[in-house]
mmCIF file of C-alpha atoms (C1' of nucleotides) in Angstrom:
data_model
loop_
_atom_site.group_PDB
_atom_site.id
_atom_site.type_symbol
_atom_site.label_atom_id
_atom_site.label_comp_id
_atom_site.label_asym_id
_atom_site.label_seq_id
_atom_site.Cartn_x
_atom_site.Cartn_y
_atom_site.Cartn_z
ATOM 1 C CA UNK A 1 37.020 12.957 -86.873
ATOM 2 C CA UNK A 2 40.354 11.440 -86.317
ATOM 3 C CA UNK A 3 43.052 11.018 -83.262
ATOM 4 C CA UNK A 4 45.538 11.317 -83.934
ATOM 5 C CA UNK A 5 48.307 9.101 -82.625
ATOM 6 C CA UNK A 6 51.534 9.925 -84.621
ATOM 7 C CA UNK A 7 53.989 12.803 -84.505
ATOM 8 C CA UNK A 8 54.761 14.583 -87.171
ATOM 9 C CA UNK A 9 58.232 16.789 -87.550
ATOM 10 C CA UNK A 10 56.267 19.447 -87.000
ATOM 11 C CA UNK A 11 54.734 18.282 -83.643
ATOM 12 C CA UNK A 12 58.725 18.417 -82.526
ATOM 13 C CA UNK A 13 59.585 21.432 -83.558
ATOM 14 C CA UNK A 14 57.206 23.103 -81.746
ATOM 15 C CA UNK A 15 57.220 21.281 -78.738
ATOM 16 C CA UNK A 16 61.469 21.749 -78.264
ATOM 17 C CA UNK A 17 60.631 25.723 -79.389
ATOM 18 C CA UNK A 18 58.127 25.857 -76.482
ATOM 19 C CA UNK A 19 60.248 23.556 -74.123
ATOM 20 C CA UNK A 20 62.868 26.572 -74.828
ATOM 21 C CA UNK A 21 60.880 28.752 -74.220
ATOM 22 C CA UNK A 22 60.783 27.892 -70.338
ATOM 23 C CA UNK A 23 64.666 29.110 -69.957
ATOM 24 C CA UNK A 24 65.353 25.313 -69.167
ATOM 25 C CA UNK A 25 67.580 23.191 -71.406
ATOM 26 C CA UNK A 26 65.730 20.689 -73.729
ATOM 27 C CA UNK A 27 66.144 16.965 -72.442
ATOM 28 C CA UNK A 28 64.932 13.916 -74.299
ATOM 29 C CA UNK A 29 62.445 13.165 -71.653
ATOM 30 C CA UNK A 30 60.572 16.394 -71.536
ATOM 31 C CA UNK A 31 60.004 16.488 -74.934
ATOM 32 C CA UNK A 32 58.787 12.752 -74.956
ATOM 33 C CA UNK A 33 56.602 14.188 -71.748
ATOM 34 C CA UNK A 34 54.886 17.033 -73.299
ATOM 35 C CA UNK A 35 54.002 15.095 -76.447
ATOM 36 C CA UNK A 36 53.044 12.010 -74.567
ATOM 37 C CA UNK A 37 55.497 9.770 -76.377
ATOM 38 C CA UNK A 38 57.788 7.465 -75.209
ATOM 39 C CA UNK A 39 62.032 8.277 -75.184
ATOM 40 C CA UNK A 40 63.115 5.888 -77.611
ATOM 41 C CA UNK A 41 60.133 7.705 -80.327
ATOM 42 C CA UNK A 42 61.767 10.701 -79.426
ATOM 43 C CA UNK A 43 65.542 9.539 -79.565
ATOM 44 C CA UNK A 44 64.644 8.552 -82.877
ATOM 45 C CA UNK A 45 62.275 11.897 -84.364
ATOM 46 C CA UNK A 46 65.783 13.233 -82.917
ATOM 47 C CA UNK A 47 68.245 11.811 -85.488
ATOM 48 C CA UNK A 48 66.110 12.478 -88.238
ATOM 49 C CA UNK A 49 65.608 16.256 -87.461
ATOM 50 C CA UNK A 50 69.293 16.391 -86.994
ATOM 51 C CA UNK A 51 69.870 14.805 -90.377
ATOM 52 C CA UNK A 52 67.741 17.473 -91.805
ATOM 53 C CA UNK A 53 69.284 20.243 -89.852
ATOM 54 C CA UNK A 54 66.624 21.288 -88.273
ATOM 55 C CA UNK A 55 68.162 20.437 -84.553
ATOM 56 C CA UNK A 56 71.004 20.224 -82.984
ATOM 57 C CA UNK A 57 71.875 17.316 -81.177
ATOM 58 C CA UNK A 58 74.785 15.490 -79.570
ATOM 59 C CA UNK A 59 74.061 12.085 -77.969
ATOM 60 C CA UNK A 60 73.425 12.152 -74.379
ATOM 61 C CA UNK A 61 72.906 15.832 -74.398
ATOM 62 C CA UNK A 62 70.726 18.500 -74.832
ATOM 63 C CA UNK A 63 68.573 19.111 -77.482
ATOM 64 C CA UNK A 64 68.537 23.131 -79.703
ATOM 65 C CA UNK A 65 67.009 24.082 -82.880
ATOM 66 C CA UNK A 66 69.074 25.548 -85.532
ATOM 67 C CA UNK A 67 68.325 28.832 -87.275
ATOM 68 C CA UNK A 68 65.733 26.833 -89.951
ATOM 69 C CA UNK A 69 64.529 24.512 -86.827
ATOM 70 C CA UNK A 70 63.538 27.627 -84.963
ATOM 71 C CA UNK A 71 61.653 29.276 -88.093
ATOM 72 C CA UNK A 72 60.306 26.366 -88.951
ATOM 73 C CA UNK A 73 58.693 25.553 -85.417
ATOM 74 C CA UNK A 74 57.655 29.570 -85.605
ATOM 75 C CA UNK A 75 55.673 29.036 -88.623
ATOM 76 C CA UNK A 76 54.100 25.744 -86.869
ATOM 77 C CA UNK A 77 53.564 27.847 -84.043
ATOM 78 C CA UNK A 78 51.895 30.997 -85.737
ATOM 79 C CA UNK A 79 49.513 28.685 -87.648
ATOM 80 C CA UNK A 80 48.328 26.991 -83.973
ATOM 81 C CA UNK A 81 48.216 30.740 -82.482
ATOM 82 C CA UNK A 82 45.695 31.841 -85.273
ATOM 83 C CA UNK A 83 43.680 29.115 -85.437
ATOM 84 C CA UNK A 84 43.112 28.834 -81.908
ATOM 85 C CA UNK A 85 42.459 32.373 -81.624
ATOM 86 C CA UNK A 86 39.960 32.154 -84.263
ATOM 87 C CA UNK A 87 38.240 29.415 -82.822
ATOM 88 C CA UNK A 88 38.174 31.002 -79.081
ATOM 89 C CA UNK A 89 37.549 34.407 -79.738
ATOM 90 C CA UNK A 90 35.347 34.406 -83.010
ATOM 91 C CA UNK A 91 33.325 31.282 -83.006
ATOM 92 C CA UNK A 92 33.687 31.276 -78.807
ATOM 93 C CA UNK A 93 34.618 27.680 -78.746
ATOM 94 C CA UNK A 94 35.699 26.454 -75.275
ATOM 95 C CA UNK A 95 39.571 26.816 -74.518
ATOM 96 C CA UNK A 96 40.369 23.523 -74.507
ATOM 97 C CA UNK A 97 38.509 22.443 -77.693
ATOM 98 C CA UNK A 98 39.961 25.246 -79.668
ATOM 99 C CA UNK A 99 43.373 24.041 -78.767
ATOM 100 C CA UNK A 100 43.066 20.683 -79.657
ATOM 101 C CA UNK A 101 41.480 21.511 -82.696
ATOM 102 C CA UNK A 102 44.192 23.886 -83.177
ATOM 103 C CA UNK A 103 46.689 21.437 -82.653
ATOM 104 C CA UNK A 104 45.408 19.112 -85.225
ATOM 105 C CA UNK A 105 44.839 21.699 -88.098
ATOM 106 C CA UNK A 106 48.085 23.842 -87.824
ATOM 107 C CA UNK A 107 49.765 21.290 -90.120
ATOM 108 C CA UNK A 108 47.545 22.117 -92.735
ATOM 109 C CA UNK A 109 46.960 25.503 -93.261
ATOM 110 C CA UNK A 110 48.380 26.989 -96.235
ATOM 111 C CA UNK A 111 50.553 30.052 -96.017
ATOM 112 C CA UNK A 112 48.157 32.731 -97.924
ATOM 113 C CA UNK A 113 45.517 31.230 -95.692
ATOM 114 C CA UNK A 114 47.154 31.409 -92.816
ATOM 115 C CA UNK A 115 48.095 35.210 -94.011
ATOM 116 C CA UNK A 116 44.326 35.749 -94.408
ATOM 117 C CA UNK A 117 43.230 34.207 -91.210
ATOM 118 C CA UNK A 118 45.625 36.916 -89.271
ATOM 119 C CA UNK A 119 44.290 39.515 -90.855
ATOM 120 C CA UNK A 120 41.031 38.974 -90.708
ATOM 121 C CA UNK A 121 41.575 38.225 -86.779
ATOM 122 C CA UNK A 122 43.742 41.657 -86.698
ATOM 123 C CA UNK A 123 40.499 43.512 -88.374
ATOM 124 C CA UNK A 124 38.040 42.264 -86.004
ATOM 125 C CA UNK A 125 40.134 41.587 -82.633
ATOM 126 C CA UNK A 126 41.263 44.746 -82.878
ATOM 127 C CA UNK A 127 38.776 47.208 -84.284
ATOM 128 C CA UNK A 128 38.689 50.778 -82.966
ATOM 129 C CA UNK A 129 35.897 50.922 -80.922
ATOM 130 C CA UNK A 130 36.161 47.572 -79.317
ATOM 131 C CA UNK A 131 33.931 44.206 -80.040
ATOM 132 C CA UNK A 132 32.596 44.313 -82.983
ATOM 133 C CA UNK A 133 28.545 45.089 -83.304
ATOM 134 C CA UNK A 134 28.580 41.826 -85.917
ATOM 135 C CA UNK A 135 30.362 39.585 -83.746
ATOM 136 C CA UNK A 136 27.982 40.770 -80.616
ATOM 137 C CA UNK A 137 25.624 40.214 -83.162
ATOM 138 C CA UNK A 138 26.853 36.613 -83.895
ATOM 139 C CA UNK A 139 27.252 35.773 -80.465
ATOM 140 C CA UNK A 140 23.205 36.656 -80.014
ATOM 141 C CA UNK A 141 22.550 34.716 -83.312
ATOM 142 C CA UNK A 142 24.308 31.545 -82.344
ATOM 143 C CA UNK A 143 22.498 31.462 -78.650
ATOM 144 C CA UNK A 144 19.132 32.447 -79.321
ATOM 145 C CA UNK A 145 19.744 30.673 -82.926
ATOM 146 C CA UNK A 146 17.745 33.835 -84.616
ATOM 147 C CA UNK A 147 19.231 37.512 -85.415
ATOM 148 C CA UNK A 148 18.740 40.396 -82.707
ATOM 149 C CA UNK A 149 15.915 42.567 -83.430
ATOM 150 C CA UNK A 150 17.250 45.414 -81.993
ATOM 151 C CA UNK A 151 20.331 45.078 -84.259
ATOM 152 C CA UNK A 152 18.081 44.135 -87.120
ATOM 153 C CA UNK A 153 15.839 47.359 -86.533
ATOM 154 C CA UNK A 154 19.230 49.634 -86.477
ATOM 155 C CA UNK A 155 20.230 48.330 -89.840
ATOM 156 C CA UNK A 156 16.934 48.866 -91.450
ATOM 157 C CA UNK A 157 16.945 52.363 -90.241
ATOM 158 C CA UNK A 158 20.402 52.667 -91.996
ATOM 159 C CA UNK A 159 19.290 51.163 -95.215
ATOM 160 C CA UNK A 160 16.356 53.497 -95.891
ATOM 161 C CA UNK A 161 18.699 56.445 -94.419
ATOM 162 C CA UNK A 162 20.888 54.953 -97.513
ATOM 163 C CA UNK A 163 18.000 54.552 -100.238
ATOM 164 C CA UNK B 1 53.267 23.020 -93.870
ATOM 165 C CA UNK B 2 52.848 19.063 -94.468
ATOM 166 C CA UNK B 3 52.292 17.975 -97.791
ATOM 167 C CA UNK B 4 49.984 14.640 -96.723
ATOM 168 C CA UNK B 5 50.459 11.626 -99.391
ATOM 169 C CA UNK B 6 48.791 9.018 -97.244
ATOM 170 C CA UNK B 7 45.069 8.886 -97.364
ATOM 171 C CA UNK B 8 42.792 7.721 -93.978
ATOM 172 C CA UNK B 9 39.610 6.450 -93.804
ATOM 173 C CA UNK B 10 37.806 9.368 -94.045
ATOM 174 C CA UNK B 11 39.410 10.358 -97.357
ATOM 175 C CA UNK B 12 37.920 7.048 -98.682
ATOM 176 C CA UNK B 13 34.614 7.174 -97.414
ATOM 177 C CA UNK B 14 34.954 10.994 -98.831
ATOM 178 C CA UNK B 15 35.728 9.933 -102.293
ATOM 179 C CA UNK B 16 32.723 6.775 -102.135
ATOM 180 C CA UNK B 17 30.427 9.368 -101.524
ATOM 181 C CA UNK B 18 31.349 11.692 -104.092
ATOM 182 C CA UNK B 19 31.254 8.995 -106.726
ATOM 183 C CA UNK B 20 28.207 7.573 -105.917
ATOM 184 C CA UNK B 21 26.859 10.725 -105.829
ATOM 185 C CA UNK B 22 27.881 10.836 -110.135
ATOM 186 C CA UNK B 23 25.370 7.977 -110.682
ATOM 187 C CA UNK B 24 27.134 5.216 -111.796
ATOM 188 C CA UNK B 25 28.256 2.264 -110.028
ATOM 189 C CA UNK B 26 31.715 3.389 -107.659
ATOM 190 C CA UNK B 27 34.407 0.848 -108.909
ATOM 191 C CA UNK B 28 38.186 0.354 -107.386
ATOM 192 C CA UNK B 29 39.876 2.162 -110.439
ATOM 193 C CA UNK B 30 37.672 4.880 -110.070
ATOM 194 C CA UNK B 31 38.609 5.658 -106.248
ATOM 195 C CA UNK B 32 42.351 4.643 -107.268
ATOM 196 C CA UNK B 33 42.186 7.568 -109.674
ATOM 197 C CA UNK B 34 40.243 10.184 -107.926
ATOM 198 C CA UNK B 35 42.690 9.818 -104.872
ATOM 199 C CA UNK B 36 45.690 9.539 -106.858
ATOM 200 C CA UNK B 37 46.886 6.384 -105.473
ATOM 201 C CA UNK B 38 47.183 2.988 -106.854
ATOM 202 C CA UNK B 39 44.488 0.010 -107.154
ATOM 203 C CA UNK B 40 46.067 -2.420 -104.865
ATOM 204 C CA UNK B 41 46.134 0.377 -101.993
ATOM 205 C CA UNK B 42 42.418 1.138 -102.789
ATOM 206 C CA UNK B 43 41.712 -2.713 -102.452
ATOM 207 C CA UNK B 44 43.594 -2.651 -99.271
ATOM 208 C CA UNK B 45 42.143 0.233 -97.827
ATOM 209 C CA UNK B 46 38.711 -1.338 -98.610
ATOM 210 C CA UNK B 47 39.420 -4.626 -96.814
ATOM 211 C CA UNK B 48 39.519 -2.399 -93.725
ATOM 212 C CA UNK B 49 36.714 -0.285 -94.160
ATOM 213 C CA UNK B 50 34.646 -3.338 -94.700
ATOM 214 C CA UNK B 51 35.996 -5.316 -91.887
ATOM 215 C CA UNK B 52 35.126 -1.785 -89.834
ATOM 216 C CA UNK B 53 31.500 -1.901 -91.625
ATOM 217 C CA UNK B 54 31.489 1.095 -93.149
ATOM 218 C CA UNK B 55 31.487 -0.553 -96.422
ATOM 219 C CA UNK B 56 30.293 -3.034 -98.729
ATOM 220 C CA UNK B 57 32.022 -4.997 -101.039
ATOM 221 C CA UNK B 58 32.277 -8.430 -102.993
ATOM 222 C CA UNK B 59 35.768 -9.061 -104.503
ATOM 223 C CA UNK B 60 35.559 -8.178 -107.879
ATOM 224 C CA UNK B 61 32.397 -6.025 -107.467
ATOM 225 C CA UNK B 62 31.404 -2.681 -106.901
ATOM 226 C CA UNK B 63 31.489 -0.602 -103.950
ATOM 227 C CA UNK B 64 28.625 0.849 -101.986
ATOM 228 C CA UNK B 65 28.737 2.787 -98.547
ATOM 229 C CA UNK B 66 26.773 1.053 -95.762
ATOM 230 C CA UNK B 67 24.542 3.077 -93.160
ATOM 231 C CA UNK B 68 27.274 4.145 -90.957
ATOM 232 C CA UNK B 69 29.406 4.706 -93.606
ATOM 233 C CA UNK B 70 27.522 7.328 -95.737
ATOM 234 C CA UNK B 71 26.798 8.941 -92.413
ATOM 235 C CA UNK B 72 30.687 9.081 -91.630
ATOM 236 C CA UNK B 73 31.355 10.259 -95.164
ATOM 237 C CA UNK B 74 28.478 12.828 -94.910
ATOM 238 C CA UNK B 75 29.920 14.100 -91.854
ATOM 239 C CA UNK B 76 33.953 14.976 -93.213
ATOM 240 C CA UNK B 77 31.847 16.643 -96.129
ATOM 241 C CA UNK B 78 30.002 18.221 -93.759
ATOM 242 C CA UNK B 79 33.119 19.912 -92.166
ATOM 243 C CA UNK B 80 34.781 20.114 -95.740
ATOM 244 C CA UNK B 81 32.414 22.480 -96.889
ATOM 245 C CA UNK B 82 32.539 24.597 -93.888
ATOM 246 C CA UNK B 83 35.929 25.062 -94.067
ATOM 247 C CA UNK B 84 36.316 25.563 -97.757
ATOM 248 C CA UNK B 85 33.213 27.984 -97.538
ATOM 249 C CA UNK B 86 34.863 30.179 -94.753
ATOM 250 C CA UNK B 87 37.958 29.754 -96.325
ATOM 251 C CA UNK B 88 36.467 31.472 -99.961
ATOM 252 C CA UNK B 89 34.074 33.479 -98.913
ATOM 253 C CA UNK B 90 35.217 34.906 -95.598
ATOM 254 C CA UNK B 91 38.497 35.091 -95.815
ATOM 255 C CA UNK B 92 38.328 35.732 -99.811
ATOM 256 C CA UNK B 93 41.155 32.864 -100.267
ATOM 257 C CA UNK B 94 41.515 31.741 -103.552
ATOM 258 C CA UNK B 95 39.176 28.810 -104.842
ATOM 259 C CA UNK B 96 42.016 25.762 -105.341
ATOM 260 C CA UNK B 97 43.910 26.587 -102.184
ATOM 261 C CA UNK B 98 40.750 26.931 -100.008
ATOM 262 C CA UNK B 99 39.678 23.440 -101.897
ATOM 263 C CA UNK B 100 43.019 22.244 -100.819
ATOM 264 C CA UNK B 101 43.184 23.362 -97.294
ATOM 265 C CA UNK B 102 39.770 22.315 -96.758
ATOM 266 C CA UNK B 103 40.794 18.899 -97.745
ATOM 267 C CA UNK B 104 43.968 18.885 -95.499
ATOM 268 C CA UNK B 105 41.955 20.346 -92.106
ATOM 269 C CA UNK B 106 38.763 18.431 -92.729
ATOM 270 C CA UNK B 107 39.586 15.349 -90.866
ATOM 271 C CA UNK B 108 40.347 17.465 -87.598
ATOM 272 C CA UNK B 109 37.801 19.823 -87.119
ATOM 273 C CA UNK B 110 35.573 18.587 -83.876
ATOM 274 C CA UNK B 111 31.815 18.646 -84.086
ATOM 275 C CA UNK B 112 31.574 21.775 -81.645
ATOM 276 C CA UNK B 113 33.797 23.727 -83.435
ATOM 277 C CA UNK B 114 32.092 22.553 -86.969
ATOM 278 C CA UNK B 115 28.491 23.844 -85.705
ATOM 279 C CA UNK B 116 29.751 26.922 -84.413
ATOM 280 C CA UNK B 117 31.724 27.513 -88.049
ATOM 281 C CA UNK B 118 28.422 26.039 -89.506
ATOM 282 C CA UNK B 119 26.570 28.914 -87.841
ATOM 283 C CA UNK B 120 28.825 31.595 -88.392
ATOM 284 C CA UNK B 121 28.453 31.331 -92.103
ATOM 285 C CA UNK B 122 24.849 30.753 -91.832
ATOM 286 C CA UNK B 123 24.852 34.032 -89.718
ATOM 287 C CA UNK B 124 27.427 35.896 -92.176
ATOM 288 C CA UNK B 125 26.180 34.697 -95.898
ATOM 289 C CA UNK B 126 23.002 34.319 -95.150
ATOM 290 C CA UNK B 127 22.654 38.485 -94.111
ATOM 291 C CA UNK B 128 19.257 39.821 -94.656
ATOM 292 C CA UNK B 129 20.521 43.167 -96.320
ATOM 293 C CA UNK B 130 23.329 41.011 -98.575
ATOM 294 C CA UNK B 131 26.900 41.107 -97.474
ATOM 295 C CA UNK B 132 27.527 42.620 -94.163
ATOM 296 C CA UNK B 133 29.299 45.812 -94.168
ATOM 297 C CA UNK B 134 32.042 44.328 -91.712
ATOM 298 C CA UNK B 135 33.245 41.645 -94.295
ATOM 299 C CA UNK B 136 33.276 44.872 -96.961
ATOM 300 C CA UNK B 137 35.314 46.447 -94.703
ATOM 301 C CA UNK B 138 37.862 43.780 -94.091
ATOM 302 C CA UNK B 139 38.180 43.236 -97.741
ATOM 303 C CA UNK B 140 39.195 46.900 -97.752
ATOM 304 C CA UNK B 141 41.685 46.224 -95.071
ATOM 305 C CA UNK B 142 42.761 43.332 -96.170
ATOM 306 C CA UNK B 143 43.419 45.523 -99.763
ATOM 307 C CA UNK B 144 44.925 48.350 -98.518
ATOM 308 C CA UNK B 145 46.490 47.500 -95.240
ATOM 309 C CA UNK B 146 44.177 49.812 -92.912
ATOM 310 C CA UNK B 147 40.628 50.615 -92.427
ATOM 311 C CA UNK B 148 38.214 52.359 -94.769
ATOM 312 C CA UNK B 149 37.959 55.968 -93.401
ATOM 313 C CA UNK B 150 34.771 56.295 -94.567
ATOM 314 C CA UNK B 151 33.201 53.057 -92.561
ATOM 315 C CA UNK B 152 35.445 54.420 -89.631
ATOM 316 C CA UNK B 153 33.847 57.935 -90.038
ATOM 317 C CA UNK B 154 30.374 56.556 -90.024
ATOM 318 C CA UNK B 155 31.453 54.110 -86.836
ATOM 319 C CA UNK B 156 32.080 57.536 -85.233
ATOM 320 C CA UNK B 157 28.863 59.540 -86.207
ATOM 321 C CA UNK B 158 27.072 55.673 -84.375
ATOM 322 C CA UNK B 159 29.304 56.198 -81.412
ATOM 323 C CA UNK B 160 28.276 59.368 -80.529
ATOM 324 C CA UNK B 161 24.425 59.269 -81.335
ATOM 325 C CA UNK B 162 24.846 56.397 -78.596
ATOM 326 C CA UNK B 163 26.662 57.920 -75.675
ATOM 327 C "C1'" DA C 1 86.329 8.318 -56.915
ATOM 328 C "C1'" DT C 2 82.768 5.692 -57.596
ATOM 329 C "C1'" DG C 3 78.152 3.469 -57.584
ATOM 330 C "C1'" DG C 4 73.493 4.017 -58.392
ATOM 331 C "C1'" DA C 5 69.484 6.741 -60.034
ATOM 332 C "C1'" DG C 6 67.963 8.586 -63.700
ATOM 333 C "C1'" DT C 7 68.530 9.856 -68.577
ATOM 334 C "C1'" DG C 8 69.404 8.545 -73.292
ATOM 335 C "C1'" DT C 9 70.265 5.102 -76.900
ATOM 336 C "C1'" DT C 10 70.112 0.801 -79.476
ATOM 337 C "C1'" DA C 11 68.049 -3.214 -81.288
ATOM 338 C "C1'" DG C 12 64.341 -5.254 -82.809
ATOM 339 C "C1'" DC C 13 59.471 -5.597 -83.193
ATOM 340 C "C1'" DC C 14 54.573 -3.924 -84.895
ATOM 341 C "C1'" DA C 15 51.007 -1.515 -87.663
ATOM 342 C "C1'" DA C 16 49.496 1.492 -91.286
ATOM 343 C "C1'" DA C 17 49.565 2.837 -95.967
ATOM 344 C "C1'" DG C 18 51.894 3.189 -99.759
ATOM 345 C "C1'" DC C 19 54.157 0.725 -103.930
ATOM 346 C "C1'" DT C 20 55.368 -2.909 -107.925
ATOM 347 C "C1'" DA C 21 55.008 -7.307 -110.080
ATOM 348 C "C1'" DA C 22 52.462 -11.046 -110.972
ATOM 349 C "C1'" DC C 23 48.232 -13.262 -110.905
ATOM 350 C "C1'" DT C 24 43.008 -14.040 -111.446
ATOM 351 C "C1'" DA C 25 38.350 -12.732 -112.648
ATOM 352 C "C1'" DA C 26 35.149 -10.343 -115.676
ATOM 353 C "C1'" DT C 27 33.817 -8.491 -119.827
ATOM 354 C "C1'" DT C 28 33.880 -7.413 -124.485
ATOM 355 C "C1'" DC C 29 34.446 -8.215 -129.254
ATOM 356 C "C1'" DG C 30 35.685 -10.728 -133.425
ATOM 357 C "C1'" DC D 1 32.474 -19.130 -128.071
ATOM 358 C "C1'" DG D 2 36.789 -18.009 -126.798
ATOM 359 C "C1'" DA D 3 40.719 -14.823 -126.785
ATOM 360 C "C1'" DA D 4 42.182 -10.377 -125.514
ATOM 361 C "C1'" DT D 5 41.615 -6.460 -122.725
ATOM 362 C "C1'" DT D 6 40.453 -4.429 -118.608
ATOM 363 C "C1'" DA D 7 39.550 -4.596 -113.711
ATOM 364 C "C1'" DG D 8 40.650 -6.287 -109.298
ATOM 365 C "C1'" DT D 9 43.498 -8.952 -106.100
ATOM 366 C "C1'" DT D 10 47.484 -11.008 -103.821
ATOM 367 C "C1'" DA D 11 52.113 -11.243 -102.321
ATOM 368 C "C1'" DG D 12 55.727 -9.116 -100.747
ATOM 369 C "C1'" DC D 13 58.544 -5.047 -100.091
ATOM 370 C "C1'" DT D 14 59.327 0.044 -98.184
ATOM 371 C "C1'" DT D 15 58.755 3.848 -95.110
ATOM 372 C "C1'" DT D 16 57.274 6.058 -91.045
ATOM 373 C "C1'" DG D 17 56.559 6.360 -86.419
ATOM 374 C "C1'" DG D 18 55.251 4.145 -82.708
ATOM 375 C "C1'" DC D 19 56.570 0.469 -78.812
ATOM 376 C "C1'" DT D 20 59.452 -2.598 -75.211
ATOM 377 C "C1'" DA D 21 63.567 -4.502 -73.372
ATOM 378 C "C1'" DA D 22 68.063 -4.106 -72.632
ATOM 379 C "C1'" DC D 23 72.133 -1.569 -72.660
ATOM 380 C "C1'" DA D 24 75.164 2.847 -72.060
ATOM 381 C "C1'" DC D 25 76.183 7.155 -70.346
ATOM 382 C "C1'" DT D 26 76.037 11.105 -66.742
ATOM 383 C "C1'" DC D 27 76.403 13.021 -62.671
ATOM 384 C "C1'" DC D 28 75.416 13.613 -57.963
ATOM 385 C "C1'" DA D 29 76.128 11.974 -53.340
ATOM 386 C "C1'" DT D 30 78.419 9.459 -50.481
#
DNA sequence: ATGGAGTGTTAGCCAAAGCTAACTAATTCG
DNA sequence: CGAATTAGTTAGCTTTGGCTAACACTCCAT
């Protein structure tokens, strides 16, 4: 699949949400740090998210997001959270896989999706009476690459107590 | 989110594949108008992919994927259909958003994360007693805005027989 | 108060992927 | 067969988002 190895508005929204985040003011070269671009890219990403309103920015200073920035880079933000979270807790992808991956995808998940996805993770992450038997029952499935038997045996009990 | 309106690699190879896969020969207007973009960029775009060999083409000719290019293409419609199929069936999204979402995330999904989705639907769809209860249940939730009482009641009655 | 280190900006370049306009090749039909 | 239509290409421009080099501003420390 691809690298990506351009910035998108998005990508600087949330970076100078989570830069704020850290209490610290928001300088031109900690953004250009934590997205691993150079000061002059981010100079320029600058001016046109100020043109749009999204940040506030006077030269030589530090950098804020206005109220739209800020809900913007939440949305950004909320998409990455649930995707990651899906891919870490559900399909028990490796930490750093499932952010990268999340990084890469959060641009493109639509909003009813995205309202689906948190759902869904709200349903299973935090059922009643912890894990999930399914998602033990997953877990089994994708390491031994066949179903449980035990599990298997329990459901046909229920089935005929059913019938 | 980002509404993308320029087209990589992948989304080309994507698109030969498809064609090709219709039976008749896969010509430049044909690509122009199943990406929605204009002749000259397909030509352009397919100066690249066959300089990168993942193509072949004669000016004024048709198109045909080489080797490693009907592999590549196989391999974002590998991931396409994963996502789309989670997207519908799992998370019960609408057919032309999950289509669309699919086709936005596709190109960013990494091969780990792609066999562990693979499996998970393999694992959920693929239930020996038809659909699981769980994903019954979440469409309930996901309905009503809290869990079925009478899946939670029978949870209970499982709880207790265990302990 | 000022000079230098470090931070930020400007100017100007590159590459990718679009586009239109104008051209050339291929094909079809009278 | 040859002209007209359709298909494909080329040239050249635009936008976007990088980059480097060089310049400008800040601010702390002397």
């Amino acid at each position: 699949m691809v690298i990506r190895q351009t910035m998108s508005t998005e990508d600087y929204l949330e970076a100078i949400a989570l830069l704020a985040n850290g209490g610290k003011p928001v300088t031109v070269t900690e953004i250009s740090r934590f997205l691993g671009v150079k000061k002059p890219s981010v100079t320029h990403a600058l001016r046109k998210l100020s043109a749009a309103g999204l940040v506030k920015h006077e030269r030589y200073r530090d950098v804020t997001l206005s109220t739209e920035g800020a809900q913007m880079a939440q949305d950004v933000y909320r998409r990455h959270k649930a995707l990651r979270q899906f891919l870490r807790e559900i399909l028990n992808v490796a930490p750093e896989v499932a952010e990268e991956d999340a990084c890469r995808m959060e641009h493109f998940l639509s909003p009813v999706s995205l309202e689906r996805l948190a759902k869904f993770l709200e349903f299973t992450l935090n059922s009643p009476h912890g894990e999930p038997e399914w998602l033990k029952g997953f877990s089994y499935y994708f390491e031994h690459g066949k179903r449980d038997e035990k599990l298997l045996a329990r459901c046909r009990r229920e089935d005929s107590g059913k019938g």
